[in-house]
Amino acid sequence: MLGWIKVNTDGAVCRSSRKASCGGIIRDNYGNWIKGFVSNLGYASVLSAEIWGIYHGLVTAWNLGFRKVELKSDSSQAIKMIQMLREAGSNLRPLQHKISCLLASDWEVKATHIPRNATGCANTIAKHSLASSIGFNMLDNHPSVVVSVMLRDANNSIIHDPAG
């Protein structure tokens, strides 16, 4: 549907070092790259990395001026948390509070759990960012490591009317 963008996010944690990162990709309703992001988080749990990815994806979409967002993650636990934040009170952890405030802004966000095999680009970017320096980095162009994954994912990323 025109006007909607898709934000795919993922978190990654190295099994041996326990270092965590997250990444994501923002695409238009035809599956074309708009922006991406990576963030090396230091040490974190898998769920925390997933939630940080969602936060960064939402902030990036908001800052780019998008007001109709289809957020997708392969973490059913993170998506359930996002859906519960809409009704949550004020007893939230700081990151959850930030996400809750974002969701309360003047925009439409549809959060959906998708299978792991449908998050190829976000997964590749998140894993690749494990080797980057700590902090958040915006990606204006897609990294070469995701070119083949983008082509495969683009065929499955055309956004349909969330109401339909």
mmCIF file of C-alpha atoms in Angstrom:
data_model
loop_
_atom_site.group_PDB
_atom_site.id
_atom_site.type_symbol
_atom_site.label_atom_id
_atom_site.label_comp_id
_atom_site.label_asym_id
_atom_site.label_seq_id
_atom_site.Cartn_x
_atom_site.Cartn_y
_atom_site.Cartn_z
ATOM 1 C CA MET A 1 0.000 0.000 0.000
ATOM 2 C CA LEU A 2 1.393 3.392 -0.914
ATOM 3 C CA GLY A 3 2.693 5.431 1.970
ATOM 4 C CA TRP A 4 3.625 2.413 4.102
ATOM 5 C CA ILE A 5 7.218 1.389 4.690
ATOM 6 C CA LYS A 6 8.597 -1.831 6.070
ATOM 7 C CA VAL A 7 11.115 -1.992 8.910
ATOM 8 C CA ASN A 8 12.810 -5.369 9.416
ATOM 9 C CA THR A 9 14.968 -5.678 12.521
ATOM 10 C CA ASP A 10 17.046 -8.395 14.116
ATOM 11 C CA GLY A 11 19.403 -8.912 17.018
ATOM 12 C CA ALA A 12 22.484 -11.117 17.178
ATOM 13 C CA VAL A 13 24.617 -12.436 20.025
ATOM 14 C CA CYS A 14 27.940 -14.199 19.489
ATOM 15 C CA ARG A 15 27.842 -17.551 21.312
ATOM 16 C CA SER A 16 31.468 -17.485 22.389
ATOM 17 C CA SER A 17 31.989 -13.838 23.350
ATOM 18 C CA ARG A 18 28.351 -12.964 24.273
ATOM 19 C CA LYS A 19 28.790 -9.651 22.416
ATOM 20 C CA ALA A 20 25.541 -8.401 20.955
ATOM 21 C CA SER A 21 24.454 -6.273 18.039
ATOM 22 C CA CYS A 22 21.324 -5.376 16.153
ATOM 23 C CA GLY A 23 20.555 -4.216 12.678
ATOM 24 C CA GLY A 24 17.738 -3.397 10.411
ATOM 25 C CA ILE A 25 16.578 -2.289 7.044
ATOM 26 C CA ILE A 26 13.912 0.170 5.972
ATOM 27 C CA ARG A 27 12.277 -0.435 2.613
ATOM 28 C CA ASP A 28 9.529 1.142 0.585
ATOM 29 C CA ASN A 29 6.348 -0.724 -0.305
ATOM 30 C CA TYR A 30 8.109 -2.229 -3.348
ATOM 31 C CA GLY A 31 10.990 -3.668 -1.320
ATOM 32 C CA ASN A 32 13.553 -1.025 -2.331
ATOM 33 C CA TRP A 33 16.248 0.000 0.143
ATOM 34 C CA ILE A 34 15.647 3.331 1.908
ATOM 35 C CA LYS A 35 18.048 3.131 4.878
ATOM 36 C CA GLY A 36 19.665 0.615 7.129
ATOM 37 C CA PHE A 37 21.258 0.685 10.531
ATOM 38 C CA VAL A 38 23.603 -1.313 12.728
ATOM 39 C CA SER A 39 24.422 -1.038 16.385
ATOM 40 C CA ASN A 40 27.072 -2.944 18.284
ATOM 41 C CA LEU A 41 25.616 -3.166 21.791
ATOM 42 C CA GLY A 42 28.483 -4.627 23.801
ATOM 43 C CA TYR A 43 27.191 -7.434 26.038
ATOM 44 C CA ALA A 44 23.474 -8.181 26.016
ATOM 45 C CA SER A 45 20.944 -10.989 25.896
ATOM 46 C CA VAL A 46 19.333 -12.084 22.652
ATOM 47 C CA LEU A 47 15.991 -10.532 23.680
ATOM 48 C CA SER A 48 17.677 -7.266 24.611
ATOM 49 C CA ALA A 49 19.433 -7.175 21.212
ATOM 50 C CA GLU A 50 16.081 -7.786 19.487
ATOM 51 C CA ILE A 51 14.415 -4.987 21.447
ATOM 52 C CA TRP A 52 17.266 -2.580 20.736
ATOM 53 C CA GLY A 53 16.844 -3.394 17.035
ATOM 54 C CA ILE A 54 13.144 -2.570 17.242
ATOM 55 C CA TYR A 55 13.877 0.677 19.059
ATOM 56 C CA HIS A 56 16.480 1.775 16.510
ATOM 57 C CA GLY A 57 14.196 0.789 13.638
ATOM 58 C CA LEU A 58 11.283 2.814 15.010
ATOM 59 C CA VAL A 59 13.426 5.867 15.800
ATOM 60 C CA THR A 60 14.997 5.762 12.341
ATOM 61 C CA ALA A 61 11.609 5.493 10.604
ATOM 62 C CA TRP A 62 10.190 8.330 12.726
ATOM 63 C CA ASN A 63 13.216 10.582 12.118
ATOM 64 C CA LEU A 64 12.957 9.963 8.374
ATOM 65 C CA GLY A 65 9.377 11.232 8.493
ATOM 66 C CA PHE A 66 7.513 7.986 7.896
ATOM 67 C CA ARG A 67 4.128 7.744 9.606
ATOM 68 C CA LYS A 68 2.889 4.359 8.395
ATOM 69 C CA VAL A 69 5.256 1.602 9.450
ATOM 70 C CA GLU A 70 5.045 -2.148 9.208
ATOM 71 C CA LEU A 71 7.565 -3.396 11.792
ATOM 72 C CA LYS A 72 8.698 -7.002 11.409
ATOM 73 C CA SER A 73 10.865 -9.143 13.663
ATOM 74 C CA ASP A 74 11.578 -12.856 13.984
ATOM 75 C CA SER A 75 11.393 -12.563 17.787
ATOM 76 C CA SER A 76 7.865 -13.428 18.853
ATOM 77 C CA GLN A 77 8.771 -12.468 22.427
ATOM 78 C CA ALA A 78 9.910 -8.968 21.362
ATOM 79 C CA ILE A 79 6.792 -8.455 19.216
ATOM 80 C CA LYS A 80 4.547 -9.530 22.115
ATOM 81 C CA MET A 81 6.345 -7.026 24.338
ATOM 82 C CA ILE A 82 5.796 -4.255 21.760
ATOM 83 C CA GLN A 83 2.112 -5.104 21.522
ATOM 84 C CA MET A 84 1.790 -5.099 25.333
ATOM 85 C CA LEU A 85 3.535 -1.715 25.599
ATOM 86 C CA ARG A 86 0.552 -0.085 23.930
ATOM 87 C CA GLU A 87 -1.516 -0.853 27.054
ATOM 88 C CA ALA A 88 1.285 -0.722 29.635
ATOM 89 C CA GLY A 89 1.390 1.647 32.556
ATOM 90 C CA SER A 90 4.374 3.641 33.737
ATOM 91 C CA ASN A 91 6.310 0.758 35.371
ATOM 92 C CA LEU A 92 8.566 0.193 32.391
ATOM 93 C CA ARG A 93 12.297 -0.234 32.004
ATOM 94 C CA PRO A 94 13.967 2.766 30.303
ATOM 95 C CA LEU A 95 14.202 1.194 26.833
ATOM 96 C CA GLN A 96 10.630 -0.085 27.028
ATOM 97 C CA HIS A 97 9.503 3.389 28.102
ATOM 98 C CA LYS A 98 11.237 4.931 25.070
ATOM 99 C CA ILE A 99 9.500 2.456 22.756
ATOM 100 C CA SER A 100 6.163 3.083 24.487
ATOM 101 C CA CYS A 101 6.561 6.836 23.922
ATOM 102 C CA LEU A 102 7.404 6.241 20.265
ATOM 103 C CA LEU A 103 4.333 4.050 19.800
ATOM 104 C CA ALA A 104 2.157 6.768 21.370
ATOM 105 C CA SER A 105 3.321 9.295 18.759
ATOM 106 C CA ASP A 106 1.116 10.406 15.889
ATOM 107 C CA TRP A 107 1.701 7.523 13.478
ATOM 108 C CA GLU A 108 0.562 4.022 12.615
ATOM 109 C CA VAL A 109 2.821 1.109 13.558
ATOM 110 C CA LYS A 110 1.848 -2.473 12.877
ATOM 111 C CA ALA A 111 4.219 -4.904 14.635
ATOM 112 C CA THR A 112 4.309 -8.427 13.240
ATOM 113 C CA HIS A 113 6.247 -11.587 14.009
ATOM 114 C CA ILE A 114 7.719 -13.224 10.913
ATOM 115 C CA PRO A 115 9.684 -16.454 10.466
ATOM 116 C CA ARG A 116 13.460 -16.279 10.832
ATOM 117 C CA ASN A 117 13.981 -17.170 7.149
ATOM 118 C CA ALA A 118 12.071 -13.991 6.183
ATOM 119 C CA THR A 119 14.520 -11.662 7.962
ATOM 120 C CA GLY A 120 17.548 -12.353 5.790
ATOM 121 C CA CYS A 121 18.802 -8.791 5.326
ATOM 122 C CA ALA A 122 18.248 -7.672 8.904
ATOM 123 C CA ASN A 123 19.828 -10.895 10.185
ATOM 124 C CA THR A 124 22.873 -10.545 7.922
ATOM 125 C CA ILE A 125 23.351 -6.882 8.878
ATOM 126 C CA ALA A 126 22.972 -7.633 12.609
ATOM 127 C CA LYS A 127 25.519 -10.463 12.502
ATOM 128 C CA HIS A 128 27.903 -8.418 10.375
ATOM 129 C CA SER A 129 27.762 -5.549 12.893
ATOM 130 C CA LEU A 130 29.160 -7.769 15.670
ATOM 131 C CA ALA A 131 32.607 -6.831 14.335
ATOM 132 C CA SER A 132 31.927 -3.087 14.204
ATOM 133 C CA SER A 133 32.760 -0.560 16.882
ATOM 134 C CA ILE A 134 30.265 -0.053 19.699
ATOM 135 C CA GLY A 135 27.510 2.394 18.900
ATOM 136 C CA PHE A 136 24.857 3.170 16.313
ATOM 137 C CA ASN A 137 25.598 3.678 12.622
ATOM 138 C CA MET A 138 23.166 4.649 9.862
ATOM 139 C CA LEU A 139 23.619 2.927 6.501
ATOM 140 C CA ASP A 140 22.751 5.103 3.522
ATOM 141 C CA ASN A 141 23.633 2.315 1.092
ATOM 142 C CA HIS A 142 23.226 -1.394 1.513
ATOM 143 C CA PRO A 143 26.398 -3.242 2.501
ATOM 144 C CA SER A 144 27.811 -5.637 -0.082
ATOM 145 C CA VAL A 145 27.250 -8.573 2.299
ATOM 146 C CA VAL A 146 23.482 -8.294 1.808
ATOM 147 C CA VAL A 147 23.148 -7.879 -1.967
ATOM 148 C CA SER A 148 22.140 -11.470 -2.722
ATOM 149 C CA VAL A 149 19.917 -11.621 0.366
ATOM 150 C CA MET A 150 18.198 -8.369 -0.655
ATOM 151 C CA LEU A 151 17.298 -9.776 -4.050
ATOM 152 C CA ARG A 152 15.738 -12.842 -2.439
ATOM 153 C CA ASP A 153 13.974 -10.851 0.279
ATOM 154 C CA ALA A 154 12.668 -8.187 -2.112
ATOM 155 C CA ASN A 155 10.419 -10.759 -3.721
ATOM 156 C CA ASN A 156 8.703 -11.279 -0.349
ATOM 157 C CA SER A 157 8.675 -7.685 0.913
ATOM 158 C CA ILE A 158 5.966 -5.928 -1.073
ATOM 159 C CA ILE A 159 3.705 -4.423 1.541
ATOM 160 C CA HIS A 160 0.058 -5.234 1.436
ATOM 161 C CA ASP A 161 -2.690 -3.203 3.041
ATOM 162 C CA PRO A 162 -2.391 -3.988 6.779
ATOM 163 C CA ALA A 163 -6.142 -3.583 7.103
ATOM 164 C CA GLY A 164 -6.760 -6.203 4.469
#
